[in-house]
Short mmCIF file of C-alpha atoms in Angstrom, two decimals:
data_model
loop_
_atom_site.label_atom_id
_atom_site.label_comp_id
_atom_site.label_asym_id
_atom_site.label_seq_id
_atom_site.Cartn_x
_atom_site.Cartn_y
_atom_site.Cartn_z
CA UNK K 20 -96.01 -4.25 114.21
CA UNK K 21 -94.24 -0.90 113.13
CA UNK K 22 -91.29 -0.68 111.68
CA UNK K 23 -89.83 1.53 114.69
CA UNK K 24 -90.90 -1.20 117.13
CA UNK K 25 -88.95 -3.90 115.00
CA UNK K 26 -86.25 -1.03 114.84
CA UNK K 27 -86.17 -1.14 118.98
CA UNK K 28 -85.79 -4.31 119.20
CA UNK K 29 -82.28 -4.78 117.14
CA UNK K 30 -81.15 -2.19 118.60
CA UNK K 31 -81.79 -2.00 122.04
CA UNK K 32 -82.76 1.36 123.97
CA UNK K 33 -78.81 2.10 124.12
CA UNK K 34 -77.88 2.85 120.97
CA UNK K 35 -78.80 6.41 120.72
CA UNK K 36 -79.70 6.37 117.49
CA UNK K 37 -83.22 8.69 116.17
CA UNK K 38 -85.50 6.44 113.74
CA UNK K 39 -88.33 7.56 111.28
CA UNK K 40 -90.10 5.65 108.91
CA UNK K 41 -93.03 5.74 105.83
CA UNK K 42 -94.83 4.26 107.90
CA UNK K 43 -95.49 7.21 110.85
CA UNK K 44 -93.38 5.04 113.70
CA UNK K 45 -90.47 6.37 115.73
CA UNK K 46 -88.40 5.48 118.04
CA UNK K 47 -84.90 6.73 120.02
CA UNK K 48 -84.28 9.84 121.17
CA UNK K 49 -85.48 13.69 119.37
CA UNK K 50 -81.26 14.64 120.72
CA UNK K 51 -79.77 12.02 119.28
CA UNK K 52 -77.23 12.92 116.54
CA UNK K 53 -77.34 10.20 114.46
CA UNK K 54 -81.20 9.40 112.39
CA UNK K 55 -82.24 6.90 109.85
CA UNK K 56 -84.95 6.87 107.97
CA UNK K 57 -86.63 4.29 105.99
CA UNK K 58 -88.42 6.22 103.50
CA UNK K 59 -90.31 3.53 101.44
CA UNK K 60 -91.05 0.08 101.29
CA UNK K 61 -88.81 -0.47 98.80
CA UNK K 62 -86.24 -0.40 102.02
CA UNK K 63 -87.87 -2.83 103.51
CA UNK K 64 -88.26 -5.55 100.54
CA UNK K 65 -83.93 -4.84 100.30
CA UNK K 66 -83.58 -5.74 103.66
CA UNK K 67 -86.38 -8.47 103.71
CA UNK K 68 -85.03 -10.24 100.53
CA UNK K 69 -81.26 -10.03 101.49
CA UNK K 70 -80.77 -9.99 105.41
CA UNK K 71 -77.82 -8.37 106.60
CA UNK K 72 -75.25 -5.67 105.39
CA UNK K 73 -76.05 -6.87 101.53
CA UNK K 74 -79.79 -5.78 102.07
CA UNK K 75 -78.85 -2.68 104.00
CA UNK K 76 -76.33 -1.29 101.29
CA UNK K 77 -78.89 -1.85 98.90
CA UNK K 78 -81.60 0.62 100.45
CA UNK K 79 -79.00 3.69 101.61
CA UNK K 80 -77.02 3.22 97.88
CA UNK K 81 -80.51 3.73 96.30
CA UNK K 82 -81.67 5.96 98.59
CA UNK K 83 -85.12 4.43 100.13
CA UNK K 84 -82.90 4.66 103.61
CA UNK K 85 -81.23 7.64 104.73
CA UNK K 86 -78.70 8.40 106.97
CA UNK K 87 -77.83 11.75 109.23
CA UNK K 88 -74.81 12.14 111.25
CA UNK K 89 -72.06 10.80 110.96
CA UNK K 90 -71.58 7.37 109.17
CA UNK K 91 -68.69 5.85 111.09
CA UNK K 92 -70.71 6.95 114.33
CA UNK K 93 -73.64 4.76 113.16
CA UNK K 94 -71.66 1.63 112.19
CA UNK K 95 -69.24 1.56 115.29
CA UNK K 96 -72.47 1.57 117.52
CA UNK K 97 -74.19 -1.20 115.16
CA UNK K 98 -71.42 -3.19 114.51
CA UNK K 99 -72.48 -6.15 116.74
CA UNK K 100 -75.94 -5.85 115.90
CA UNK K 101 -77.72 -8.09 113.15
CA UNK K 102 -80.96 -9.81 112.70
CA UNK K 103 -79.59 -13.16 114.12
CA UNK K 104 -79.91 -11.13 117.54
CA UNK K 105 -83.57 -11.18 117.16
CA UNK K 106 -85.35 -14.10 119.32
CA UNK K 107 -86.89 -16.33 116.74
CA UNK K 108 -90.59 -15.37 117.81
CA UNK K 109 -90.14 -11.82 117.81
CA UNK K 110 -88.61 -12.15 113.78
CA UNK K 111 -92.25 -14.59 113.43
CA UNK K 112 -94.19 -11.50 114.86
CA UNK K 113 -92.41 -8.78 112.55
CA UNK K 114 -92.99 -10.87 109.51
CA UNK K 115 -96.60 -11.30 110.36
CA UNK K 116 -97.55 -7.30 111.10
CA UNK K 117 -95.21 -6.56 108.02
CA UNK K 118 -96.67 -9.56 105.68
CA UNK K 119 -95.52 -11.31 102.65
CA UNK K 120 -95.88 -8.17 100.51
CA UNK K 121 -91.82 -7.18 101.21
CA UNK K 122 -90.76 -10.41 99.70
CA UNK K 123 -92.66 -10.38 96.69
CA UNK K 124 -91.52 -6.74 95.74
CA UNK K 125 -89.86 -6.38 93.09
CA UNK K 126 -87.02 -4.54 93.56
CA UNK K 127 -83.54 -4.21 91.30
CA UNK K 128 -80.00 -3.75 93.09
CA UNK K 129 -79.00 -0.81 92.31
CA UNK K 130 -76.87 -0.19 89.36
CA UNK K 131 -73.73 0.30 91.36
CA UNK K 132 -73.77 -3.22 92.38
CA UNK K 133 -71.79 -5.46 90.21
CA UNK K 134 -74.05 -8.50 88.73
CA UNK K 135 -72.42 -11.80 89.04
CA UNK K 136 -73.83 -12.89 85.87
CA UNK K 137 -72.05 -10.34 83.78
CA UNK K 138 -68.78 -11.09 85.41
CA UNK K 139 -68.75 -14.88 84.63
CA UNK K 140 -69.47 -13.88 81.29
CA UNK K 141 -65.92 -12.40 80.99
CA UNK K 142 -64.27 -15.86 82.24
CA UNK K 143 -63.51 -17.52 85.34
CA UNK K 144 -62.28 -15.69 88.74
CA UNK K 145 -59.13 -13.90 87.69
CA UNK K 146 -59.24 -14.39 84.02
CA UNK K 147 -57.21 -11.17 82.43
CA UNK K 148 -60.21 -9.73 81.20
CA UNK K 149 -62.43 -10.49 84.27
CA UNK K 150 -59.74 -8.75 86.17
CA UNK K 151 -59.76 -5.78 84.32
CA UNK K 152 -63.25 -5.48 84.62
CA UNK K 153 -63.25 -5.44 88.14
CA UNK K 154 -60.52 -2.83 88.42
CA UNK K 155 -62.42 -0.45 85.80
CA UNK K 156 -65.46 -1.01 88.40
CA UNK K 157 -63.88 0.63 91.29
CA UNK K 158 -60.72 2.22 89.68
CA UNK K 159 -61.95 4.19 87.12
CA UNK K 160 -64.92 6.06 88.66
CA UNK K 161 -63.23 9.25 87.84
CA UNK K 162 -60.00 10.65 88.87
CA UNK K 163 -61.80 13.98 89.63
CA UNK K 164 -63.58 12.25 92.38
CA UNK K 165 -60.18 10.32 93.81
CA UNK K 166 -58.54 13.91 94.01
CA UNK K 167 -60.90 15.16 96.36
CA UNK K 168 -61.12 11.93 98.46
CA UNK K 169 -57.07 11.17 98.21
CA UNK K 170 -55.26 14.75 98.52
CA UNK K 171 -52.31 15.34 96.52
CA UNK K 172 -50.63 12.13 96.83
CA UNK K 173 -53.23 10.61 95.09
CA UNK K 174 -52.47 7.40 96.88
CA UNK K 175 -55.06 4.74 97.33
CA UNK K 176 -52.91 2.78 100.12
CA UNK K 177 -52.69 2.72 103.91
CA UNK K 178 -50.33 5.79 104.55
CA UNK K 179 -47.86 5.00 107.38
CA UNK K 180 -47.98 8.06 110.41
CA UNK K 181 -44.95 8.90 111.83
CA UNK K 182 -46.85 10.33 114.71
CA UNK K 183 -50.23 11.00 115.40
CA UNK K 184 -50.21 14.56 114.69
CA UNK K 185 -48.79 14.05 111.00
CA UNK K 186 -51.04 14.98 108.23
CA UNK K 187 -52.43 12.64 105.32
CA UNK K 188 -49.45 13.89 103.01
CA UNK K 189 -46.60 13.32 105.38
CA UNK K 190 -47.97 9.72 106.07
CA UNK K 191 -48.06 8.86 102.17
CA UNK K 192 -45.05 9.87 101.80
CA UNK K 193 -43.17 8.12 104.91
CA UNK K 194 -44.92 4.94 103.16
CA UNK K 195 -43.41 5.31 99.87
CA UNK K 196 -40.07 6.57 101.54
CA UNK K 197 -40.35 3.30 103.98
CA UNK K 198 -41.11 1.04 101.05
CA UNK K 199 -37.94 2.26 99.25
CA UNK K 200 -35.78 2.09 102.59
CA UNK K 201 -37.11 -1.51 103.39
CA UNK K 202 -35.83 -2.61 99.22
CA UNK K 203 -32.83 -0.61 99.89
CA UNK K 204 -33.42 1.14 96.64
CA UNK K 205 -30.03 3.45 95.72
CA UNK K 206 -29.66 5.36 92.01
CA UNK K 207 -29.18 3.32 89.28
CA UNK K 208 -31.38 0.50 90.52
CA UNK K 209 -34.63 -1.05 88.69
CA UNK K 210 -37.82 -0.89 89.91
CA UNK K 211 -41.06 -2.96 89.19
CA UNK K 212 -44.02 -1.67 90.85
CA UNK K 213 -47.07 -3.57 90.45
CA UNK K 214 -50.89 -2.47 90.44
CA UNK K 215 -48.71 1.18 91.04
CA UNK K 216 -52.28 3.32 90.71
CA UNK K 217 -51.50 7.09 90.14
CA UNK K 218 -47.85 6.12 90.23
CA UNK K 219 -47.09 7.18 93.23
CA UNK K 220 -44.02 4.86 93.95
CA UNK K 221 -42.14 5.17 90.88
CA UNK K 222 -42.28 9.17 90.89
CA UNK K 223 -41.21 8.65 94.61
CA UNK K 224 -38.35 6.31 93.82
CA UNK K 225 -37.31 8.57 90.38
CA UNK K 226 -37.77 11.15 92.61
CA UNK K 227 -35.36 10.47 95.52
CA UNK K 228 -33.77 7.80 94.75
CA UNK K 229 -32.51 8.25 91.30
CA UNK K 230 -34.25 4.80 90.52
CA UNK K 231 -35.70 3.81 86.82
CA UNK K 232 -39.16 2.56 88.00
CA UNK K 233 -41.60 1.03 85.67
CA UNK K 234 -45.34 1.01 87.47
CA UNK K 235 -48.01 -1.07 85.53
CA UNK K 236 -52.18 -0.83 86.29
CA UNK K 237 -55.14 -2.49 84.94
CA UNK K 238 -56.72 1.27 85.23
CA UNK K 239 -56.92 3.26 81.79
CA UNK K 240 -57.52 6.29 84.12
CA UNK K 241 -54.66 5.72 86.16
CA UNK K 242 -52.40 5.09 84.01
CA UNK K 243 -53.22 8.54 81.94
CA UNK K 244 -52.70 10.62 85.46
CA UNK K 245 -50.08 8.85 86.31
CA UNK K 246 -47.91 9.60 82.51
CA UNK K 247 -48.90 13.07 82.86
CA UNK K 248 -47.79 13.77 86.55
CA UNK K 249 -44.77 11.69 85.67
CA UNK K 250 -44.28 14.65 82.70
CA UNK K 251 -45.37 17.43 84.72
CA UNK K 252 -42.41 16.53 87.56
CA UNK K 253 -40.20 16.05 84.44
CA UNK K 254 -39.90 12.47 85.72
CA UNK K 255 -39.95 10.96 82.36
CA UNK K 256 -36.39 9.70 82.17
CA UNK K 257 -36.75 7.70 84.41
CA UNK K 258 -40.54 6.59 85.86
CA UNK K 259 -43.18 5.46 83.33
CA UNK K 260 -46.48 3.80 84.29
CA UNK K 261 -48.00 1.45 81.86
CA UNK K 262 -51.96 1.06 81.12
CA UNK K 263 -51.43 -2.97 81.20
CA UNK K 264 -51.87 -6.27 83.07
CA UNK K 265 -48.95 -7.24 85.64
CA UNK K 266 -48.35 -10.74 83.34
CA UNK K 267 -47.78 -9.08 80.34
CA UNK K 268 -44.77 -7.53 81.58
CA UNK K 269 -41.74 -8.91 79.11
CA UNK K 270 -38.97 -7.07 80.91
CA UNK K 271 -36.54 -8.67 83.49
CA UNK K 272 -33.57 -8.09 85.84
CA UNK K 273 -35.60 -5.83 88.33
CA UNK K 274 -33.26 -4.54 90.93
CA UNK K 275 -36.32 -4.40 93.57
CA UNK K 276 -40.73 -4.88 93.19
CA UNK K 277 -42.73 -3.30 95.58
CA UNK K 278 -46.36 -4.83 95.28
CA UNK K 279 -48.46 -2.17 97.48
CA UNK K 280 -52.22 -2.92 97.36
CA UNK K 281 -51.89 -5.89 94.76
CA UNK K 282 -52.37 -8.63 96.21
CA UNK K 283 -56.05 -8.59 97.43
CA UNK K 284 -57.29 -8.64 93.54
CA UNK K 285 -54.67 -11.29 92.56
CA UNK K 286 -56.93 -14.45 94.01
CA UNK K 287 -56.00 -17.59 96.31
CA UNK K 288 -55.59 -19.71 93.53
CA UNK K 289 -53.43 -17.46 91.60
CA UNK K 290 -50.84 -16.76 94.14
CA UNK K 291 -48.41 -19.31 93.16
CA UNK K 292 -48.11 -17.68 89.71
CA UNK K 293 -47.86 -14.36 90.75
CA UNK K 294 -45.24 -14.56 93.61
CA UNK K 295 -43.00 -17.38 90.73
CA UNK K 296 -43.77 -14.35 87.96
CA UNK K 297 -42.30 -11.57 90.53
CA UNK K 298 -39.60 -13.72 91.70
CA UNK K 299 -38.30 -14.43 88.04
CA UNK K 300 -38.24 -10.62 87.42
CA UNK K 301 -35.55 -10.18 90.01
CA UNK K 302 -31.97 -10.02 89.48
CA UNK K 303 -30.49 -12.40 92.44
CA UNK K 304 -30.04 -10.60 95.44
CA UNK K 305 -33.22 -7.97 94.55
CA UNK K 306 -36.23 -7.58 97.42
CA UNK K 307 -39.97 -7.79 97.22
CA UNK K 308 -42.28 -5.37 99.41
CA UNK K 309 -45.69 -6.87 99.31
CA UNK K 310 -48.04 -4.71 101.19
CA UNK K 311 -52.03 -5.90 101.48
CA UNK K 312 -54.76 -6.04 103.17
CA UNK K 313 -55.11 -9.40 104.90
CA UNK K 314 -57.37 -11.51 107.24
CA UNK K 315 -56.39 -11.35 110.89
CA UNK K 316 -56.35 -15.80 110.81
CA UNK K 317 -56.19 -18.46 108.14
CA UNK K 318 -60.20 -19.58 109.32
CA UNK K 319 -62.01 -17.02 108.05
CA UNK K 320 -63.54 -17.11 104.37
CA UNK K 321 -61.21 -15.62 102.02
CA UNK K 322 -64.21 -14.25 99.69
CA UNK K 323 -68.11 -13.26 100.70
CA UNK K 324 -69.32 -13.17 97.52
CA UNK K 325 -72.54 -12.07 98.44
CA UNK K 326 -71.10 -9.51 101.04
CA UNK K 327 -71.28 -5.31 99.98
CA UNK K 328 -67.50 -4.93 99.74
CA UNK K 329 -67.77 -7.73 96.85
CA UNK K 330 -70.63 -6.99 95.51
CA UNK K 331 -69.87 -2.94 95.06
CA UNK K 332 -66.25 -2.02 95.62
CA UNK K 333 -63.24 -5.00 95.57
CA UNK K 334 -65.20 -7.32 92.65
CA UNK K 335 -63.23 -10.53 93.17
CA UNK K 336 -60.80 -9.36 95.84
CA UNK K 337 -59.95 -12.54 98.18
CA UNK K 338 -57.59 -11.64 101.56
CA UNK K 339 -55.77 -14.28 102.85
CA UNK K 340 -53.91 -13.87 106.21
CA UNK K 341 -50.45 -12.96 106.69
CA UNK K 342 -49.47 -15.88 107.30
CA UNK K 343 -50.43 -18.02 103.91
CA UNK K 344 -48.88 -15.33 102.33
CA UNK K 345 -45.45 -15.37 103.63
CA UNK K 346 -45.95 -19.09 103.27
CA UNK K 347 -46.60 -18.99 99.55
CA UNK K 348 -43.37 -16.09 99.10
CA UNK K 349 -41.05 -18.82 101.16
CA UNK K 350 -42.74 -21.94 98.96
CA UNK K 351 -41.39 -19.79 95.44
CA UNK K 352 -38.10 -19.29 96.41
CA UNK K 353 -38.27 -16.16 98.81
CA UNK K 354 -36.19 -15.43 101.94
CA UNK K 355 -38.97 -13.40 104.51
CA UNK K 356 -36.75 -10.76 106.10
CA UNK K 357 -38.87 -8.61 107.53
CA UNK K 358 -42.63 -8.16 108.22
CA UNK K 359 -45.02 -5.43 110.11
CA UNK K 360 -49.02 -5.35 110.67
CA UNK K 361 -49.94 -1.43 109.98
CA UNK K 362 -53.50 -2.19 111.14
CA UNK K 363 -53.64 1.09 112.59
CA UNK K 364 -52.61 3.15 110.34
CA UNK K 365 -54.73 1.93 107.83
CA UNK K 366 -57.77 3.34 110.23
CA UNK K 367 -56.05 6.52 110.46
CA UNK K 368 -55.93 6.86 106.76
CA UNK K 369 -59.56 6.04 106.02
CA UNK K 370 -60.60 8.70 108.43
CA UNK K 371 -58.93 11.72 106.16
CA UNK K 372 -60.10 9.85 103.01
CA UNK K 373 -63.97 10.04 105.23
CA UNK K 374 -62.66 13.33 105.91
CA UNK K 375 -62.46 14.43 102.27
CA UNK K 376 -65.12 13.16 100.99
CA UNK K 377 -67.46 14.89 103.17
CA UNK K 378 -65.92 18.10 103.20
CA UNK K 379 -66.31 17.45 99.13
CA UNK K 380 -69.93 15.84 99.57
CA UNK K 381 -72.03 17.95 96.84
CA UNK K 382 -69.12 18.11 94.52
CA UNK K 383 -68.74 14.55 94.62
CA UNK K 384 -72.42 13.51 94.01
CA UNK K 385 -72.42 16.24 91.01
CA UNK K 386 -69.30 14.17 89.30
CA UNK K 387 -70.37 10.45 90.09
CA UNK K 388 -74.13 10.32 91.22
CA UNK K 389 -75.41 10.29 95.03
CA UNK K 390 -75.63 6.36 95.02
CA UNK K 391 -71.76 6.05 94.22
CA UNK K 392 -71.24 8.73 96.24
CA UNK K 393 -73.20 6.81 99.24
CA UNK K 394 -71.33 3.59 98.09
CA UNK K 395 -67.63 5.30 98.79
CA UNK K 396 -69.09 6.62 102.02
CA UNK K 397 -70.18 3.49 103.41
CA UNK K 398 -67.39 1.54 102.23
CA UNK K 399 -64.51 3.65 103.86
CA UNK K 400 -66.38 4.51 107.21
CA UNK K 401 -66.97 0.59 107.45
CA UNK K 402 -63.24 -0.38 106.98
CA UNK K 403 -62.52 2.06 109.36
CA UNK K 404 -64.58 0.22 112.08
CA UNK K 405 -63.00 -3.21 110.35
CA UNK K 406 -59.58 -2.18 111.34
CA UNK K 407 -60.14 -0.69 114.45
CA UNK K 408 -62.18 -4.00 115.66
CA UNK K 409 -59.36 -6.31 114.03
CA UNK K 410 -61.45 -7.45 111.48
CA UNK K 411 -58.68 -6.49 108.72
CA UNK K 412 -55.52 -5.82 108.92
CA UNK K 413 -52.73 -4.60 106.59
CA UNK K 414 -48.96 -5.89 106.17
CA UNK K 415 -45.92 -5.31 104.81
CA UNK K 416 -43.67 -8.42 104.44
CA UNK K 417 -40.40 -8.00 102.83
CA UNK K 418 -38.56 -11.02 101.11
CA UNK K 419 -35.49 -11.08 99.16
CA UNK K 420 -34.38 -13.29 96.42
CA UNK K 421 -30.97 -15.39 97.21
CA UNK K 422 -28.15 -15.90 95.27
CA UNK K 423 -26.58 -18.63 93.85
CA UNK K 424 -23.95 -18.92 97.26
CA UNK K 425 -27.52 -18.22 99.77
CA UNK K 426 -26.39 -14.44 100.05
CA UNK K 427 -29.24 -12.41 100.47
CA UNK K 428 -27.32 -9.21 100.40
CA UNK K 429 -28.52 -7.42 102.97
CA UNK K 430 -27.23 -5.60 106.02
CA UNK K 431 -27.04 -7.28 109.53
CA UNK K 432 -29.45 -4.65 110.87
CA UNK K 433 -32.01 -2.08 109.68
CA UNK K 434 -30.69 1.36 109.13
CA UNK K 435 -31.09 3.59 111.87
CA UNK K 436 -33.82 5.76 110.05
CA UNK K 437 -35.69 2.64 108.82
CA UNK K 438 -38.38 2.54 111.85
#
């Protein structure tokens, strides 16, 4: 059997989708704006030795499968398509014509994937060291290559759009500007921002609020950016973003702590710990913002360690839904106040950050390598589909610490410019 006849029958005759492979078989349509091509064997021993996404990463990252057209295109037409789909004697008939010689291959991931074995070498899941492993794995690729994929906000968060016709930069900004409205910041006030990347949130608070904002990150990279923008603004009075681990923070008596794209490294079993930690850092009466990614239930897996978001981008990350999570801010001590799914927006963000990185496709390859390059591409035209299919979903929930009297020092309503 050829591989374009095994190609057919995943995919059905609907798909629209051109196929090529070493082999000389075909298949789909010469018009069809979307190809792959499986240009060795070494594709097919990935795919034969992992089933499923894992195996399919592998061959486009190391670049025995090839892709034209556009990648979101491909995956929102394949997304409910898998081997599984196959009936069990046609999968009997493929392996026969293709033969054992695909599962004996040898063939290494490529070196973008993370290797389990050298994580549990740095601890347990979530150790401090572990931790800042896996940030330096997808953080510190190079902050020429997060330029051209984030703009000029150089934030790596779901950007709230005030409309639909609003650009990437007006979006990241209405989501720092709604973050500060939601924790009521006013001049004068503290600020803790945790996992604060490029430091987006404590220029923006320094910035218009007058606020001292201290912004920590497990990112070397970042953190270097981040002090130099923070000079370059003349910020340095009163942001500053620290090159250091969220529980080695000694300070205290935070006025507000905005946690925006924290939580998904922080780990189900760590949770307790890190909502006590943040809630002990607050002066009574001072608000949380945690915004995350989360599961759309509490019954799916919170990990797929074997999955291609684990394995090459998030090392570690875990989402939980929004529900445990408000569960385990109300369990430390936390008053939920308010709370908002931005599924949406998140896909609407991903698709300029697509957006960027193709218009910067050859410039990007030249500063990290075509398999990273393919990794980032993947990655970010798949979480598009995710939260378009509510697969994913991002929230903000918004807690507040009491005081000693049950105040919780906020005003009856929402202001009328806090949507």
């Amino acid at each position: 059997m050829k591989l374009a006849e095994i190609f057919e029958k995943v995919i059905g005759p609907e798909a629209d989708i051109r196929f090529a492979a070493y082999d000389g078989s075909k298949a789909g349509p010469a018009s069809a704006d979307i190809s792959i091509e499986v240009k060795s064997p070494a594709a097919v021993a990935y795919l034969a030795q992992a089933p499923g996404e894992l195996g399919l990463a592998r061959a486009y990252v190391s670049g025995h499968l090839d892709v034209q057209g556009d990648m979101y295109d491909l995956l929102s037409r394949m997304w409910s398509l898998t081997i599984n789909d196959i009936p069990a004697s046609e999968k009997l008939a493929a392996i026969r014509a293709l033969g054992i010689k695909p599962l004996l291959m040898r063939v290494q991931p490529p070196p973008q994937e993370v290797r389990r074995s050298m994580l549990a070498k740095m601890g347990s899941r979530h150790a401090k060291q572990r931790d800042a492993e896996a940030i330096h794995h997808h953080y510190d690729v190079s902050n020429r290559f997060y330029e051209w994929v984030l703009g000029p906000s150089m934030a790596y968060t779901c950007a709230v759009f005030p409309s639909e016709e609003s650009t990437l930069e007006e979006a990241q900004y209405a989501k720092f500007d709604l973050v500060a409205r939601k924790l009521g910041l006013k001049p004068g006030m503290r600020l803790l921002d945790v996992g604060c990347g490029w430091g987006g949130m404590v220029m923006h608070a320094a910035r218009e609020y007058g606020v001292k904002g201290l912004g920590v990150t497990l990112s070397r990279q970042q953190a270097e950016w981040a002090q130099k923008a923070i000079a370059e603004e003349g910020l340095g009075d009163l942001a500053e973003v620290r090159y250091m681990d969220y529980r080695d923070v000694k300070e205290s008596g935070f006025d507000a702590v905005s946690s925006i794209g924290l939580t998904e490294h922080i780990g189900k079993e760590q949770l307790p710990f890190y909502f006590r930690f943040l809630y002990d850092k607050l002066n009574p009466g001072g608000r949380i913002l945690n915004h995350c990614i989360t599961r759309p239930t509490g019954t799916e897996k919170t990990i797929n360690a074997g999955g291609f978001i684990n394995r090459y981008v998030f090392p570690d990350g875990e989402l939980e839904s929004v529900g445990y999570l408000a569960r385990q801010m109300e369990d430390l001590g936390f008053e939920i106040r308010h709370e908002e799914n931005l599924r949406e927006h998140y896909a609407q963000t991903l698709r300029y950050w697509c957006a960027n990185l193709d218009e910067h496709w050859d410039e990007a390859v030249e500063e990290v390598g075509q398999g990273t390059a393919r990794v980032w591409r993947l990655y970010m035209a798949g979480c598009v589909v995710g939260f378009e299919r509510n697969k994913i979903q991002l929230h903000q929930i918004l807690g507040v610490k009491l005081d000693s009297q049950g105040a919780a020092h906020m005003p009856l309503r929402p202001s009328v410019d806090w949507p």
